[in-house]
Amino acid sequence: MSIQNSTIPANEKERLSALLNLRILDTGPEEDFDDIVNLAAQICDVPIALIAFIDRKRAWFKAKKGLEITEVPREESFCTYHLDNNDLVIIPDVSAEMEFSGTSAIKGHNLRFYAAIPIVLENDLVIGNLCVLDLHPRTLTKTQSNGLRILGRQIGKLLNLRSEVNKVSEINQVLSHETDESNRNLHKQKEFYENILNKLPTDIVVFNPEHKYIFANPGAIKNDEFRKYIIGKDDFEYAAYRNRDTSIAEMRRKQFLEIKNNAKEIRWEDSLKDPEGNTITHLRRLFPVYDDKGELAMVIGFGIDITDRKHLEEKQTEMLAQLSAQNVQLVDFCNIVSHNLRAPLVNMSMLAKFIEESQDDAERKLLISKLNPVIESIHSTFNELVESIQIKQDLEVSSEQVCLRDCLERTKEGLRAEVDKSEAVIELNITEANKIHSPPKYMFSIFHNLLSNALKYQSPKRKPHIIIRTTRREDKIILSIQDNGLGMDLTKHKDNLFKIGKVFHRNPDGKGFGLFMTKTQVEAMGGKIWAESTPDEGSTFYIEFANQN
Amino acid sequence: MKPIKNLFIIDDDEIFVFLTLKIIQSTGRVENVQVFKDGEEGLEKLKSIQNEKEQWPEIVLLDLSMPIMDGWEFLEEYNALNPDMLNKVRLYLASSSISPHDIERSKRINTVSDFIIKPFEKERFIQMLDELSPN
């Protein structure tokens, strides 16, 4: 029988797994085991005692007395030879036993006496021994043997206890791990949701059914201190805290009660100024949340910044107004055009018919003579149309600094006959701005139209006195041309003043095209035109030129 | 056929007035035609005669596009005149406008008998006279 074979018991596998489960191998010294070893040495009166656990390939010493080494190869240890034995083994002289003759323990330490009590676990598995050794052959008394047995059982109990403790601590570990995990998860989740609520670019507040704050995000209250303060308080307490008047708190309370009573969401828009003075508009909503029993659980309020949308809406409204104004203008334009062109055409066709049917030469001549003014009228209407369409296309006409004095001189030159005949006095008061940035063509046309109007509609009671002024307002220049002529009742004509084909005086030269042209030109430059007038006192036309820096 | 006594033309278009007068003359069915160059002149006249039945025109031809006071403005004030006179007078809008908007608008005004799109034809005028005094 070889040594190797003899040292491996039948239940080796279970034995080893039980040993490993104890998690005792390679641990440090422990008082309990050291005490046992010392006690064993004392009881047996031997120099060497040890607790050996038999691992797969070694005997490892948990506690030892009188020995320096902590382990020996399994085949060199005595203990390995009686792992299938449950009782005390006593070998009075090792050298006498052929079985042990090859062990180093004998060579190294010259050991002669060996006794061991197996360490047995609850399920009868032998995992090691409590051994006592001596350098001389000897034996143990019955008392010593019993003492050794008791100590052996004690070790078994200690180890069983240890395995229980191991189990409990394992469970604890798993449990604590799980608890940690779920705590961490909870925390993560909380962080996740708070992050969302805090980072949302909206105001969010939550009230309890008593209208006290239970949550406010930084969108609602930016300041950390104020935000912390408000929890558990209501708007009145907050207003007092911030030294604010309670009007907002009162309004909020009213809204809250409305929701509570009607169980319905309310929404409204409010606008306030930001520190830069811009108007910020919020759409606010306040709505009740109920629990399973249908009781009011909380009220959530939130606001979204709709400033951009608001701006867009305003722009749209503005554009719509502009568009519909343009449409009206267009319809007007079309109607007038159709009238202005159609009227002479109708006359022409009627004249032609009459000429055709006329039997009388003299009459025919008269009719033919009437054709000329009609053709002229078509001609001039046509030219005016071309001119006004050109303005609408000419938006990119290049501007320059137009000297108003030069402009007036040129205009007076063109109106020489009218000016001389009426002995008009034209005053120029342009100290605030003597040049206007504009297309020269438009500037001359504006001067020409307004001055010729002033001359055309002069009062028969007095000589024309025309004053041309400029005033500066920020980057704008307002040009005014004031006359002392017939004037108009603007309550009657205000809407029609600048419309095409509108004439307000019995003057054969008035065709109602000049002011329409002037307005078109002014608007093409991004300016404005308006008038003030009193019948029989005179009119003043104002033109505002933008971007005059 | 009995000729009508008075006919008013309120129109600033000299050629049109000239030709219309020729048409009227050629029918020989109107005794007296008066021409007014804008709404205001016509209105002043009608105001001054609104209680003088003898002078009421049987027919008024009213243009729309005129200086000072156009046809629409004229109608606003015209409708406030003596209702007895308005009942007697047949007022026709005669305009070179072909705008459906204008035609629609005229239909909503009770005192307007019809909207005549220029040119003004002799046949149409005779029809107007016939409507006024059926044989």
PDB file of C-alpha atoms in Angstrom, chain A residues 57-160:
ATOM      1  CA  LYS A  57      -1.738  19.123  -0.887  1.00  0.00           C
ATOM      2  CA  ARG A  58      -0.572  20.346   2.476  1.00  0.00           C
ATOM      3  CA  ALA A  59      -1.095  20.281   6.194  1.00  0.00           C
ATOM      4  CA  TRP A  60      -1.601  23.858   7.313  1.00  0.00           C
ATOM      5  CA  PHE A  61      -1.273  24.830  10.963  1.00  0.00           C
ATOM      6  CA  LYS A  62      -3.864  27.197  12.283  1.00  0.00           C
ATOM      7  CA  ALA A  63      -2.275  27.289  15.755  1.00  0.00           C
ATOM      8  CA  LYS A  64       0.993  25.847  16.966  1.00  0.00           C
ATOM      9  CA  LYS A  65       3.221  25.687  19.970  1.00  0.00           C
ATOM     10  CA  GLY A  66       6.867  24.680  19.797  1.00  0.00           C
ATOM     11  CA  LEU A  67       7.046  24.745  16.004  1.00  0.00           C
ATOM     12  CA  GLU A  68       8.128  27.465  13.566  1.00  0.00           C
ATOM     13  CA  ILE A  69       6.811  26.163  10.301  1.00  0.00           C
ATOM     14  CA  THR A  70       3.201  26.934   9.328  1.00  0.00           C
ATOM     15  CA  GLU A  71       2.691  24.058   6.914  1.00  0.00           C
ATOM     16  CA  VAL A  72       4.183  20.874   5.542  1.00  0.00           C
ATOM     17  CA  PRO A  73       3.427  18.942   2.381  1.00  0.00           C
ATOM     18  CA  ARG A  74       0.502  16.676   2.977  1.00  0.00           C
ATOM     19  CA  GLU A  75       2.419  13.430   2.479  1.00  0.00           C
ATOM     20  CA  GLU A  76       5.012  14.460   5.056  1.00  0.00           C
ATOM     21  CA  SER A  77       2.507  15.066   7.820  1.00  0.00           C
ATOM     22  CA  PHE A  78       1.424  12.498  10.414  1.00  0.00           C
ATOM     23  CA  CYS A  79      -2.066  13.819  10.450  1.00  0.00           C
ATOM     24  CA  THR A  80      -2.905  12.812   6.974  1.00  0.00           C
ATOM     25  CA  TYR A  81      -2.681   9.151   7.916  1.00  0.00           C
ATOM     26  CA  HIS A  82      -5.782   8.949   9.978  1.00  0.00           C
ATOM     27  CA  LEU A  83      -8.338  11.131   8.329  1.00  0.00           C
ATOM     28  CA  ASP A  84     -10.820   8.250   8.309  1.00  0.00           C
ATOM     29  CA  ASN A  85     -10.509   7.839  12.018  1.00  0.00           C
ATOM     30  CA  ASN A  86     -12.748   9.647  14.529  1.00  0.00           C
ATOM     31  CA  ASP A  87     -10.965   8.881  17.737  1.00  0.00           C
ATOM     32  CA  LEU A  88      -7.740   9.685  19.452  1.00  0.00           C
ATOM     33  CA  VAL A  89      -4.607   8.191  17.876  1.00  0.00           C
ATOM     34  CA  ILE A  90      -1.604   7.652  20.077  1.00  0.00           C
ATOM     35  CA  ILE A  91       1.748   6.596  18.659  1.00  0.00           C
ATOM     36  CA  PRO A  92       4.158   6.185  21.599  1.00  0.00           C
ATOM     37  CA  ASP A  93       7.211   5.838  19.341  1.00  0.00           C
ATOM     38  CA  VAL A  94       6.980   7.007  15.844  1.00  0.00           C
ATOM     39  CA  SER A  95      10.265   5.379  14.861  1.00  0.00           C
ATOM     40  CA  ALA A  96       8.763   2.033  15.655  1.00  0.00           C
ATOM     41  CA  GLU A  97       5.991   2.517  13.126  1.00  0.00           C
ATOM     42  CA  MET A  98       7.079   1.709   9.599  1.00  0.00           C
ATOM     43  CA  GLU A  99       4.213   3.787   8.223  1.00  0.00           C
ATOM     44  CA  PHE A 100       5.809   7.083   9.290  1.00  0.00           C
ATOM     45  CA  SER A 101       9.420   6.291   8.473  1.00  0.00           C
ATOM     46  CA  GLY A 102       9.560   8.613   5.448  1.00  0.00           C
ATOM     47  CA  THR A 103       8.129  11.809   6.976  1.00  0.00           C
ATOM     48  CA  SER A 104      10.342  14.822   7.189  1.00  0.00           C
ATOM     49  CA  ALA A 105       8.840  15.724  10.459  1.00  0.00           C
ATOM     50  CA  ILE A 106      10.783  12.904  11.931  1.00  0.00           C
ATOM     51  CA  LYS A 107      13.981  13.812  10.162  1.00  0.00           C
ATOM     52  CA  GLY A 108      13.792  17.523  10.896  1.00  0.00           C
ATOM     53  CA  HIS A 109      12.714  17.439  14.476  1.00  0.00           C
ATOM     54  CA  ASN A 110      13.548  14.049  15.569  1.00  0.00           C
ATOM     55  CA  LEU A 111      10.042  13.542  16.868  1.00  0.00           C
ATOM     56  CA  ARG A 112       9.266  10.314  18.621  1.00  0.00           C
ATOM     57  CA  PHE A 113       5.868  10.720  20.265  1.00  0.00           C
ATOM     58  CA  TYR A 114       2.683  11.618  18.381  1.00  0.00           C
ATOM     59  CA  ALA A 115      -0.899  11.788  19.517  1.00  0.00           C
ATOM     60  CA  ALA A 116      -3.798  13.379  17.702  1.00  0.00           C
ATOM     61  CA  ILE A 117      -7.482  13.851  18.091  1.00  0.00           C
ATOM     62  CA  PRO A 118      -9.295  14.393  14.770  1.00  0.00           C
ATOM     63  CA  ILE A 119     -11.201  17.595  14.236  1.00  0.00           C
ATOM     64  CA  VAL A 120     -14.658  16.496  13.184  1.00  0.00           C
ATOM     65  CA  LEU A 121     -17.326  18.722  11.774  1.00  0.00           C
ATOM     66  CA  GLU A 122     -21.035  18.191  12.390  1.00  0.00           C
ATOM     67  CA  ASN A 123     -21.421  15.922   9.415  1.00  0.00           C
ATOM     68  CA  ASP A 124     -18.634  13.545  10.540  1.00  0.00           C
ATOM     69  CA  LEU A 125     -16.101  14.986   8.161  1.00  0.00           C
ATOM     70  CA  VAL A 126     -12.535  14.988   9.446  1.00  0.00           C
ATOM     71  CA  ILE A 127     -10.754  18.042   8.301  1.00  0.00           C
ATOM     72  CA  GLY A 128      -7.667  18.020  10.483  1.00  0.00           C
ATOM     73  CA  ASN A 129      -6.193  17.151  13.865  1.00  0.00           C
ATOM     74  CA  LEU A 130      -5.212  18.574  17.165  1.00  0.00           C
ATOM     75  CA  CYS A 131      -1.791  16.985  17.650  1.00  0.00           C
ATOM     76  CA  VAL A 132       0.649  16.822  20.516  1.00  0.00           C
ATOM     77  CA  LEU A 133       4.245  15.752  19.866  1.00  0.00           C
ATOM     78  CA  ASP A 134       7.283  14.990  21.924  1.00  0.00           C
ATOM     79  CA  LEU A 135      10.895  14.300  21.261  1.00  0.00           C
ATOM     80  CA  HIS A 136      10.856  11.175  23.387  1.00  0.00           C
ATOM     81  CA  PRO A 137       8.773   8.068  23.134  1.00  0.00           C
ATOM     82  CA  ARG A 138       5.999   8.119  25.720  1.00  0.00           C
ATOM     83  CA  THR A 139       2.262   7.767  26.113  1.00  0.00           C
ATOM     84  CA  LEU A 140      -0.735   9.647  27.513  1.00  0.00           C
ATOM     85  CA  THR A 141      -2.586   9.076  30.705  1.00  0.00           C
ATOM     86  CA  LYS A 142      -6.311   8.516  30.549  1.00  0.00           C
ATOM     87  CA  THR A 143      -6.912  12.009  31.920  1.00  0.00           C
ATOM     88  CA  GLN A 144      -4.609  13.495  29.336  1.00  0.00           C
ATOM     89  CA  SER A 145      -6.371  11.529  26.590  1.00  0.00           C
ATOM     90  CA  ASN A 146      -9.788  12.717  27.760  1.00  0.00           C
ATOM     91  CA  GLY A 147      -8.541  16.269  28.008  1.00  0.00           C
ATOM     92  CA  LEU A 148      -7.308  16.010  24.435  1.00  0.00           C
ATOM     93  CA  ARG A 149     -10.691  14.638  23.316  1.00  0.00           C
ATOM     94  CA  ILE A 150     -12.502  17.514  25.004  1.00  0.00           C
ATOM     95  CA  LEU A 151     -10.240  20.012  23.331  1.00  0.00           C
ATOM     96  CA  GLY A 152     -10.768  18.267  20.007  1.00  0.00           C
ATOM     97  CA  ARG A 153     -14.548  18.517  20.406  1.00  0.00           C
ATOM     98  CA  GLN A 154     -14.110  22.125  21.417  1.00  0.00           C
ATOM     99  CA  ILE A 155     -12.319  22.848  18.186  1.00  0.00           C
ATOM    100  CA  GLY A 156     -15.160  21.147  16.300  1.00  0.00           C
ATOM    101  CA  LYS A 157     -17.673  23.358  18.108  1.00  0.00           C
ATOM    102  CA  LEU A 158     -15.586  26.428  17.427  1.00  0.00           C
ATOM    103  CA  LEU A 159     -15.454  25.574  13.775  1.00  0.00           C
ATOM    104  CA  ASN A 160     -19.175  24.806  13.578  1.00  0.00           C
TER     105      ASN A 160
END
